[in-house]
Coordinates of C-alpha atoms and ligand atoms in Angstrom, one line a residue:
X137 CA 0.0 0.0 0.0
X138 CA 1.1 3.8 -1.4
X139 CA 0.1 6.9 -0.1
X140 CA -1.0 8.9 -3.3
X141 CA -1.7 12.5 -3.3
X142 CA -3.3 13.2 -6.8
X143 CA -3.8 17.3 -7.6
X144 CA -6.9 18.0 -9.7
X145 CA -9.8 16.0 -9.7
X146 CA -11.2 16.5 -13.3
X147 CA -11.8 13.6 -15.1
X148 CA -8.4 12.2 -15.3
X149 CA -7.2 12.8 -11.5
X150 CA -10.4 11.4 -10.1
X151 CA -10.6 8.5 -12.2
X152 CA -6.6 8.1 -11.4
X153 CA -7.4 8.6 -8.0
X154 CA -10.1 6.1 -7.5
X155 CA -8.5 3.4 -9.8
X156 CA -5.3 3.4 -7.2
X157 CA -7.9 3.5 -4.1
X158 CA -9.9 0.6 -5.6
X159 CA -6.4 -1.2 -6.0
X160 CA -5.9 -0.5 -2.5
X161 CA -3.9 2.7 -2.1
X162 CA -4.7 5.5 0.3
X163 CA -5.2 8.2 -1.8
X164 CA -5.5 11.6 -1.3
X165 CA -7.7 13.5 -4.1
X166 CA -6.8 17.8 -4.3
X167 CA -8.6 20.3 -5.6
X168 CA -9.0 24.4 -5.6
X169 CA -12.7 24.1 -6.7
X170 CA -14.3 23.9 -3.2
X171 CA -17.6 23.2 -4.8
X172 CA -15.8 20.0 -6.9
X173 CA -14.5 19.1 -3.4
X174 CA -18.0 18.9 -1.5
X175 CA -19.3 16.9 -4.6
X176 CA -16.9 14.2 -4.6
X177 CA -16.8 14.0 -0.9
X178 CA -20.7 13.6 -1.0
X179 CA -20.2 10.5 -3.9
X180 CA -21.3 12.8 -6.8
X181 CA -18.5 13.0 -9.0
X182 CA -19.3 16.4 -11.3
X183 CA -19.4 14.4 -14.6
X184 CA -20.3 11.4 -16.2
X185 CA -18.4 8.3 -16.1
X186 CA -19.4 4.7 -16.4
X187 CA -19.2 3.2 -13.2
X188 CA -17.1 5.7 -11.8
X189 CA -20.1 7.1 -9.3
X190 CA -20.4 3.8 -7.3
X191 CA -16.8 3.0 -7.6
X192 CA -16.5 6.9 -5.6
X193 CA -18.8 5.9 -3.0
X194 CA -17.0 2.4 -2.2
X195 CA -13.5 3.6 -1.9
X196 CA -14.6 7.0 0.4
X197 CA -17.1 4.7 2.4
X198 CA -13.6 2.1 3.0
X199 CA -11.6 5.0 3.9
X200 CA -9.1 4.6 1.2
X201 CA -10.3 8.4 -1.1
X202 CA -10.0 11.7 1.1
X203 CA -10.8 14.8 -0.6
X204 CA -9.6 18.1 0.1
X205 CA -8.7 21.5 -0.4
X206 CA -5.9 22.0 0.9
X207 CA -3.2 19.4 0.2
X208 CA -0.2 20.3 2.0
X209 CA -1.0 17.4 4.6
X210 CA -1.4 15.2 2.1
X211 CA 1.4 16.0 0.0
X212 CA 3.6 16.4 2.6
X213 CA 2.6 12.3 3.8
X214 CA 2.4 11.1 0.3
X215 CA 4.9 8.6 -1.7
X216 CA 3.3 9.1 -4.8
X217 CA 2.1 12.5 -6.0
X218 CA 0.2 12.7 -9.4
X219 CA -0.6 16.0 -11.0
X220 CA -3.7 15.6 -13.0
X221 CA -4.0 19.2 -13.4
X222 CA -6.0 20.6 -16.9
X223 CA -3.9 21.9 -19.6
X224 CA -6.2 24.0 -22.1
X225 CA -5.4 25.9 -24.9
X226 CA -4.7 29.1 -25.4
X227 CA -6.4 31.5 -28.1
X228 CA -3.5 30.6 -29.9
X229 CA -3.7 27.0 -29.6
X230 CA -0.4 26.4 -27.3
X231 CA -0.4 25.1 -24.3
X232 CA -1.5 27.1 -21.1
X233 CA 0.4 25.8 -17.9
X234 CA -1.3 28.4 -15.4
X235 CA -2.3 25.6 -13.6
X236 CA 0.5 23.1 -13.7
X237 CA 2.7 26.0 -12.2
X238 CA 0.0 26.3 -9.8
X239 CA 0.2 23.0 -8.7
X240 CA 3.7 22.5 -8.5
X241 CA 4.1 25.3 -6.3
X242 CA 0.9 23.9 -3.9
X243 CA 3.2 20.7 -4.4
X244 CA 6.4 22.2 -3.5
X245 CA 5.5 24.0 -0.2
X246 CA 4.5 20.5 0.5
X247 CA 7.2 18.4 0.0
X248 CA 8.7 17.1 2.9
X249 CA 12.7 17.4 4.1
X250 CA 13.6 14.4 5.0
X251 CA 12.7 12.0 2.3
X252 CA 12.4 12.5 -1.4
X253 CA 8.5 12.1 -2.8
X254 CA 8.0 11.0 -6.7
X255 CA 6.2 13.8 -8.0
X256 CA 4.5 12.4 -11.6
X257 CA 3.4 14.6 -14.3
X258 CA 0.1 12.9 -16.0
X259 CA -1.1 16.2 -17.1
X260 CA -0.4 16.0 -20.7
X261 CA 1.9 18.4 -21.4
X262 CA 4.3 19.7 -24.4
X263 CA 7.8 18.2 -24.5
X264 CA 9.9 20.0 -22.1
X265 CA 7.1 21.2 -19.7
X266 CA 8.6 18.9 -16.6
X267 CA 12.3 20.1 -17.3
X268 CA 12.0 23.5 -18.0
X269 CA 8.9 24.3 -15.7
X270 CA 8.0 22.1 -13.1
X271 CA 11.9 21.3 -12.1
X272 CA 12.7 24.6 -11.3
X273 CA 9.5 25.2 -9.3
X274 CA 10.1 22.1 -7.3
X275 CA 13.9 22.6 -6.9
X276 CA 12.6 26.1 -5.5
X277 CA 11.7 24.2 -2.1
X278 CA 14.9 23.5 -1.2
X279 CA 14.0 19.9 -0.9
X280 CA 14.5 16.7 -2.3
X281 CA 12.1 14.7 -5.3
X282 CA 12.1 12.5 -8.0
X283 CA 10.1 13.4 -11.1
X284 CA 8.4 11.6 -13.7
X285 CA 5.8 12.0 -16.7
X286 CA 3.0 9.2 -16.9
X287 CA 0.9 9.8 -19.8
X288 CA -2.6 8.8 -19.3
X289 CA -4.3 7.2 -22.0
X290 CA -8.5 6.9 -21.0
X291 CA -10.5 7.0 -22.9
X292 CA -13.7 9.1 -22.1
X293 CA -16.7 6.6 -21.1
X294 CA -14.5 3.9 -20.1
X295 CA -12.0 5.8 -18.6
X296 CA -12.2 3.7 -15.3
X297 CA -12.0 0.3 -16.8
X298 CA -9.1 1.7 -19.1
X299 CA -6.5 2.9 -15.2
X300 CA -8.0 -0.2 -13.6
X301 CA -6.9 -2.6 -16.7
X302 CA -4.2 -0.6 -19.0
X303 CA -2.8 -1.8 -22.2
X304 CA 0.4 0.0 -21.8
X305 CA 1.9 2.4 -19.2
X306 CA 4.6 4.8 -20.0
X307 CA 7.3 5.8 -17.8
X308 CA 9.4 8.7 -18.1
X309 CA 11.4 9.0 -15.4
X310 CA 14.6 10.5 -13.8
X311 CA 16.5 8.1 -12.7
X312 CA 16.8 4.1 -12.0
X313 CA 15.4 5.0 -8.3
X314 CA 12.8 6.5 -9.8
X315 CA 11.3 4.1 -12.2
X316 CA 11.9 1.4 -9.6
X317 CA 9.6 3.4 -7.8
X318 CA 7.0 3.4 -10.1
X319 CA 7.8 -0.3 -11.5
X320 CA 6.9 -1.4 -7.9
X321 CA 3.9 1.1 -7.6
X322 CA 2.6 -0.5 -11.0
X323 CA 3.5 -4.3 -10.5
X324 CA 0.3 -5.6 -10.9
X325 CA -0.4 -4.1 -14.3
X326 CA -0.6 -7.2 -16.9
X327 CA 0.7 -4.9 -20.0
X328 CA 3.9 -3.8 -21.5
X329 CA 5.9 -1.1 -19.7
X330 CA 8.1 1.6 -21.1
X331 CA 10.6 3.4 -19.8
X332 CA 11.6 6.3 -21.3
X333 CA 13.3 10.1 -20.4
X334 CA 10.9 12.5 -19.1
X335 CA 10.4 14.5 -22.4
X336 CA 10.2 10.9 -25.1
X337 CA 7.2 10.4 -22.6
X338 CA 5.7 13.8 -23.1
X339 CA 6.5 12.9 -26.7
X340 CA 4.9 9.8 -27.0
X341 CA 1.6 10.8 -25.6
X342 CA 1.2 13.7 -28.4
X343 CA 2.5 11.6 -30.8
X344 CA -0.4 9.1 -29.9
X345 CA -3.1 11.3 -30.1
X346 CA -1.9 13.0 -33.5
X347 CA -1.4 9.5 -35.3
X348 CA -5.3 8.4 -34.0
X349 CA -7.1 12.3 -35.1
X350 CA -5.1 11.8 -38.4
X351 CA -6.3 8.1 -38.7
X352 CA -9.7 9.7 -38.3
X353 CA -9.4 12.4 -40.8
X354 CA -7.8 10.1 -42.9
X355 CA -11.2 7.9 -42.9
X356 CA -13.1 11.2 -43.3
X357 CA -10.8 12.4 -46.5
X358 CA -11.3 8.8 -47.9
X359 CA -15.0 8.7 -47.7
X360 CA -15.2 11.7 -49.4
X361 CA -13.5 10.2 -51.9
X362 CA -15.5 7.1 -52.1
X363 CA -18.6 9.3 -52.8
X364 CA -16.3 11.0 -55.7
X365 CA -15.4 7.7 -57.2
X366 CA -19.3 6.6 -56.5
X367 CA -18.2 3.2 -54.5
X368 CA -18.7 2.5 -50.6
X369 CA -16.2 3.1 -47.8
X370 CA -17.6 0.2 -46.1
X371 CA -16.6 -1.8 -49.4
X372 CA -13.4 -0.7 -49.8
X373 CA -12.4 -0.1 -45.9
X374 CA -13.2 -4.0 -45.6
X375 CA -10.5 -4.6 -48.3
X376 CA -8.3 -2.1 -46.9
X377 CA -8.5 -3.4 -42.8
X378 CA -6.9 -7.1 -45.2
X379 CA -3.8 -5.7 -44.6
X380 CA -2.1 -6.7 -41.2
X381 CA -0.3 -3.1 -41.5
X382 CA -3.9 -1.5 -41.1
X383 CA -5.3 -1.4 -37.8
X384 CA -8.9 -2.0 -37.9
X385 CA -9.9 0.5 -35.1
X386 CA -10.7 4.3 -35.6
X387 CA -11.4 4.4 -39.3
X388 CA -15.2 5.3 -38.8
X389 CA -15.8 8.6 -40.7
X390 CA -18.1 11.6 -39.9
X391 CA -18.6 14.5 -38.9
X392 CA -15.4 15.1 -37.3
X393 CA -13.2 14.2 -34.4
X394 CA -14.0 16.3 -30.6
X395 CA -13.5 15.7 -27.3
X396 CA -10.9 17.5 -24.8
X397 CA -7.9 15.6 -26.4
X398 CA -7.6 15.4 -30.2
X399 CA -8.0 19.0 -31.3
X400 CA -6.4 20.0 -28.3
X401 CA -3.2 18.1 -28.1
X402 CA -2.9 18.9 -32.3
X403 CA -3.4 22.0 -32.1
X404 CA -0.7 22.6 -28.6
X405 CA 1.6 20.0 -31.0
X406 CA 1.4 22.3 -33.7
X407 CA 1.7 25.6 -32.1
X408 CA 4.9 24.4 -30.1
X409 CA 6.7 23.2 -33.3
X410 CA 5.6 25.9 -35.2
X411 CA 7.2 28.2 -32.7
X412 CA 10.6 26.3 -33.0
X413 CA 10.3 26.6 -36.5
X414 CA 9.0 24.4 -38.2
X415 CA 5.1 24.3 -39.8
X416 CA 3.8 20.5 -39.9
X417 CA 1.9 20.5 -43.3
X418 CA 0.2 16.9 -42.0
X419 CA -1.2 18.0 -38.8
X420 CA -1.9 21.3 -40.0
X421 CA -4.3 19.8 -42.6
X422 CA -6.0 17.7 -40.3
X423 CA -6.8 20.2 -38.0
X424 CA -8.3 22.2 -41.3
X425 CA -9.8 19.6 -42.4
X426 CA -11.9 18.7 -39.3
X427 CA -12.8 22.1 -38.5
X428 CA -15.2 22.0 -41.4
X429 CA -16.0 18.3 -41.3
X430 CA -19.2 18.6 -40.1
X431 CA -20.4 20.4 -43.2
X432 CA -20.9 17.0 -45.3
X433 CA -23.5 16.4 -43.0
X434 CA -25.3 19.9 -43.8
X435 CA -24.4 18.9 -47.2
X436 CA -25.8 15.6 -47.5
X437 CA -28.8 17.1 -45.6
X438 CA -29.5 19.5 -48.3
X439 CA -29.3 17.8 -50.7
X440 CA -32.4 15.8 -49.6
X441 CA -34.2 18.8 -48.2
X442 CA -33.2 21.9 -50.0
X443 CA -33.1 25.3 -48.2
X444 CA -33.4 25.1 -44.8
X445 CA -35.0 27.7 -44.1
X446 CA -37.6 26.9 -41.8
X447 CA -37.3 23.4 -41.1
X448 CA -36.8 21.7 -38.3
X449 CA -33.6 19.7 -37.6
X450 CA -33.4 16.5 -34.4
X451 CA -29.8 16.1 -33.7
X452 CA -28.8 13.3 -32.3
X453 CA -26.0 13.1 -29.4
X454 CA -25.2 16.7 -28.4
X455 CA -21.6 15.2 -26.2
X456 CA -18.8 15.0 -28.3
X457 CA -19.2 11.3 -28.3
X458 CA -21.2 8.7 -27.0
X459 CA -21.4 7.5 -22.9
X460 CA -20.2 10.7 -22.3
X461 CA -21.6 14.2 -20.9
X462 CA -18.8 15.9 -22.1
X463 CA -19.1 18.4 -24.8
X464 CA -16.1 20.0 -25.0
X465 CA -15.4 20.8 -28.9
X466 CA -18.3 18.5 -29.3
X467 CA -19.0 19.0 -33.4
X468 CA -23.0 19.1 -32.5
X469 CA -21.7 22.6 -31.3
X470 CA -20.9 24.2 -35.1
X471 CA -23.5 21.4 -36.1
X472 CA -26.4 23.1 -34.3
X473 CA -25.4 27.1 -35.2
X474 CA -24.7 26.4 -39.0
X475 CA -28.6 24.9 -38.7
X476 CA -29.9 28.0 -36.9
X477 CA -27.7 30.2 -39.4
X478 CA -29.2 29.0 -42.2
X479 CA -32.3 29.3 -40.7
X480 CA -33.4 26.2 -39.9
X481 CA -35.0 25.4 -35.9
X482 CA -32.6 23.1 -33.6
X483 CA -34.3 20.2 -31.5
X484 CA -31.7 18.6 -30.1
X485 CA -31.4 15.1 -27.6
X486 CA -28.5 13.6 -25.1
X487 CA -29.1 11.1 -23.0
X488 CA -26.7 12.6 -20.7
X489 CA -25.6 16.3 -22.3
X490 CA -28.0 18.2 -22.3
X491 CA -27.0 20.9 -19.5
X492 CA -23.7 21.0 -20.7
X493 CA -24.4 22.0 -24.3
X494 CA -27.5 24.3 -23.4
X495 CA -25.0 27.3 -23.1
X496 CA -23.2 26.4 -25.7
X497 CA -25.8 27.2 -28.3
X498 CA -29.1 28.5 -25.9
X499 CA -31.1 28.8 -29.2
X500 CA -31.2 25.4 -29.9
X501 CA -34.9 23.7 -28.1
X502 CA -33.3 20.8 -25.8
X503 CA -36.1 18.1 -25.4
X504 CA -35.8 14.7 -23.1
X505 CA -36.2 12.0 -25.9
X506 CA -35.5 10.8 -29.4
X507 CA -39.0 10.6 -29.9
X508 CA -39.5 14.1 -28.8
X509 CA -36.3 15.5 -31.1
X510 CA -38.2 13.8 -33.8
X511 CA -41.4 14.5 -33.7
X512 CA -42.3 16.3 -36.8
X513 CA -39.0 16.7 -37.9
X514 CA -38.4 17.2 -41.6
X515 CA -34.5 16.4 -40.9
X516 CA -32.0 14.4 -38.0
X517 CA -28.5 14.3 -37.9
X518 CA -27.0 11.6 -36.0
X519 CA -24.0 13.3 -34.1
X520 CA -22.5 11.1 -31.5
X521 CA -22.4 7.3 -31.1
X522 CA -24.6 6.3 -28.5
X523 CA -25.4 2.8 -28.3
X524 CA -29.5 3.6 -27.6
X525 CA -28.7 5.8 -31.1
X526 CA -27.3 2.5 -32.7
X527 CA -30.8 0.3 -32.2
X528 CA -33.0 2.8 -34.4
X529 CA -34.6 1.4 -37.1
X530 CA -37.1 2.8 -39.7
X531 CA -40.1 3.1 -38.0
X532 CA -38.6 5.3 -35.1
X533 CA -37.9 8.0 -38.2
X534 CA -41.3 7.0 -40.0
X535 CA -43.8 7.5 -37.1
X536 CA -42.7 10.7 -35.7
X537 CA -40.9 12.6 -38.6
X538 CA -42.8 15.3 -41.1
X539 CA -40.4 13.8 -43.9
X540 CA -37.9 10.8 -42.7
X541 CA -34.5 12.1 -43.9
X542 CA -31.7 10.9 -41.8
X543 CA -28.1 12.0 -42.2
X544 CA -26.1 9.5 -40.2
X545 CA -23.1 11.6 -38.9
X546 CA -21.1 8.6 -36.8
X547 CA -22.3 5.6 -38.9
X548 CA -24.0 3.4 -36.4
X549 CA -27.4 3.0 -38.5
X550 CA -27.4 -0.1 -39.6
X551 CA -28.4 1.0 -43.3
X552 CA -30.4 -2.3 -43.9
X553 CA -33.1 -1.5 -41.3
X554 CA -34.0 2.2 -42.9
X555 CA -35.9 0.8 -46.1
X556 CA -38.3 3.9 -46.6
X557 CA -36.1 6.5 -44.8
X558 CA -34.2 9.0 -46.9
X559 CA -31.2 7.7 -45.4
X560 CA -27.5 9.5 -46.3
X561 CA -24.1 8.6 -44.6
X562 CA -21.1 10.5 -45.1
X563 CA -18.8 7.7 -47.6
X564 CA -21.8 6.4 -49.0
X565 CA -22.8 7.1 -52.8
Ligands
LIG113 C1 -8.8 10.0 -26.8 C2 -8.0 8.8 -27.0 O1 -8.7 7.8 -27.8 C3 -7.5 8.2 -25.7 O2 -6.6 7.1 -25.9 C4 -6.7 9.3 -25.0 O3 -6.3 8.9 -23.7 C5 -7.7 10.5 -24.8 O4 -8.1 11.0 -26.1 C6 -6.9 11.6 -24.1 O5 -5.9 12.1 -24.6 O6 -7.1 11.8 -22.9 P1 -11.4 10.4 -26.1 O7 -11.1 11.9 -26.3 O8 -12.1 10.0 -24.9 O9 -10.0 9.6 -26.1 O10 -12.2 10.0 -27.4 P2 -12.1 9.0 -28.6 O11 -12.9 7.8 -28.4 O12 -10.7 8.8 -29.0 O13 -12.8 9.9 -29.8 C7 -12.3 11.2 -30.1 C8 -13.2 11.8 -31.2 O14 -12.9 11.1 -32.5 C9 -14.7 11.6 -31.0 O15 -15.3 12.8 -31.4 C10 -15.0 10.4 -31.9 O16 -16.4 10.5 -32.3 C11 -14.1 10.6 -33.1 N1 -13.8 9.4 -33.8 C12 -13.2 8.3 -33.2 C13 -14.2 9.3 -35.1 O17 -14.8 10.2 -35.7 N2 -13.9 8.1 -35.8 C14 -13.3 7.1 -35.2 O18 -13.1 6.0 -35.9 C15 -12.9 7.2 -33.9

């Protein structure tokens, strides 16, 4: 058993946090946002994670999660301390570190004298960030710590099953001492380990997330040129995914890639290499590319309906994905205002969204059911996959739609069941 200290309890300290007390650490879980505090201390983690809600109560009910505030007790106890603080972008797209800076400071009054405390970076952070930031900050104490970067790599909506069961954990580390540290900390993980320098880590977790948002727009690009060439994408990606070089997974194509990670981590990517120099023509296209990817689904929607001009429009899965309530750079966002621009009325549906995206786009009506989103609607767009989304067949679009035109922005309709729906995926002829 560890004691872990983990700063910032968003959605990847918490989940850290809890996956190490369910393992049976005694973790301590820091945050400035009193109010985030009082929610997780009261079992009601402030967003939505499968299982994550339950596995909150068991581990502060078994005394192994604290919350607090203030985390100089903690810290100052702790073998382990993770920072899991956010790293948004700035207007510019690079990375802002105002609150990794804050948090190594609340870190380093912390630190104790007498023994040295691995301090662990899994914000993600540009390459460099730990050396030429957080080092100095720390060595400001006066006292002694190792340091490492641990990349996470959850994914939203099974971001709990994905720390309690990795498929690979990254290491950068300092030192031998170090990542025997960490090796031990980690010995029951059943997955490869690497062990790399502190800024290959950093590295490799940008890296990661560029190759999988260029894999997407790669599938988006090539659908577009199915439709060109008038053959499938489903045809041709099953030839394609024949090749043992071509990994199956994240090769569905729509209306564009979202979430807090993929445009985020591109765009810092960019921005930092840019300012050393040197303009990445690949990522930069990807990032162009998927800023206007959702307007093949207005496209393909026009074409079966014409102006828009007062119609009305059900979309479908307002979160940036499915099993998620998270709609950061969610595409239902430039979805929904190029509808209302071009005059057309919103009625959108989440299962689980819905108060997150209402000030997003408050013109949009936000109603409690598909059925409701579709009832005499002469349009739907299909934005994020949720698996209730997935199980629609014809006559949900036939009984309550004005005129049954369905614009399948994620690919999850099976097109078999929608004989009699003016049905349209992006990559289909
Ligand atoms: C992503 C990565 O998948 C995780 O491995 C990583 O740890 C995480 O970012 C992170 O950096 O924290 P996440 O943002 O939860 O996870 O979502 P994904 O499932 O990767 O989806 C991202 C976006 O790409 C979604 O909008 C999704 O709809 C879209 N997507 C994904 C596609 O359009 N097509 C695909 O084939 C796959």
């Amino acid at each position: 058993m560890s004691r872990i200290a983990v700063v910032g309890l968003g959605p990847v300290g918490l989940v850290t946090g809890v996956a190490f007390a369910e393992e049976g650490h005694k973790v301590a879980g820091i945050d400035v946002d009193a109010r985030r505090v009082d929610a997780v201390r009261q079992g009601r983690p402030p967003f939505f994670e499968e299982g994550l809600r339950d596995a909150v109560q068991r581990v502060l009910e078994n005394g192994r999660l604290a919350v607090t505030q203030d985390g100089s007790e903690a810290i100052s106890e702790a073998d382990f301390v993770f920072l899991c603080v956010g790293t948004p972008a700035r207007p510019n797209g690079r990375m802002d570190d105002v609150y990794l800076r804050q948090a190594a400071e609340e870190v380093a009054s912390g630190l104790p004298s007498h023994r040295a405390v691995v301090v662990i970076v899994k914000s993600t952070v540009v390459p460099g960030t730990t050396e030429t930031i957080l080092k100095p900050l720390l060595e400001a104490s006066g006292r002694p710590f190792r340091l490492a970067v641990n990349p996470e790599f959850l994914r939203e909506g099974h971001a709990l099953e994905d720390a309690l069961h990795p498929d690979r954990i990254v290491l950068g580390v300092d030192g031998p001492e170090t990542a025997k540290a960490l090796r031990w900390l980690y010995a029951n993980a059943a997955c490869p380990i690497l062990e790399t320098d502190l800024r290959t880590a950093e590295a490799i977790k940008y890296a990661t997330n560029a190759f999988l948002a260029t894999k997407v727009a790669f599938a988006n690009e090539l659908a577009d040129l199915c439709s060109a060439l008038g053959v499938s994408y489903d045809d041709v990606i099953e030839g394609v995914k024949l090749d043992p070089r071509v990994n199956p997974r994240f090769l569905v194509p729509g209306v564009g890639f979202g979430g807090s990670c993929f445009p985020k981590d591109v765009k810092a990517l960019v921005a930092a290499v840019s300012a050393a120099g040197y303009a990445p023509p690949l990522l930069e296209a990807v990032l162009r590319q998927n800023e206007v990817q959702h307007e093949r689904a207005l496209a393909l929607l026009k074409e079966e309906l014409g102006d828009l001009r007062g119609k009305r429009v059900a979309l479908l899965g307002l979160a940036f994905k499915g099993n998620t309530d998270d709609v950061r750079e969610s595409r239902a966002v430039p979805l929904a205002r190029a509808l209302l621009e071009q005059g057309a009325a919103v009625v959108g549906y989440d299962p689980r969204a819905e108060a997150n995206f209402r000030p997003l786009v408050p013109e949009a009506e936000l109603v409690a059911s598909v059925e409701e989103a579709l009832q005499g609607a002469d349009g739907c767009i299909l934005q994020a996959d949720w698996p209730q989304f997935s199980v629609l067949g014809a006559e949900d679009f036939l009984t309550h739609m004005k005129t049954p035109v369905v614009v399948d922005g994620r690919r999850i309709l099976d097109p078999d069941k929608m004989r009699g729906v003016r049905f349209r995926r992006i990559g289909s002829p």
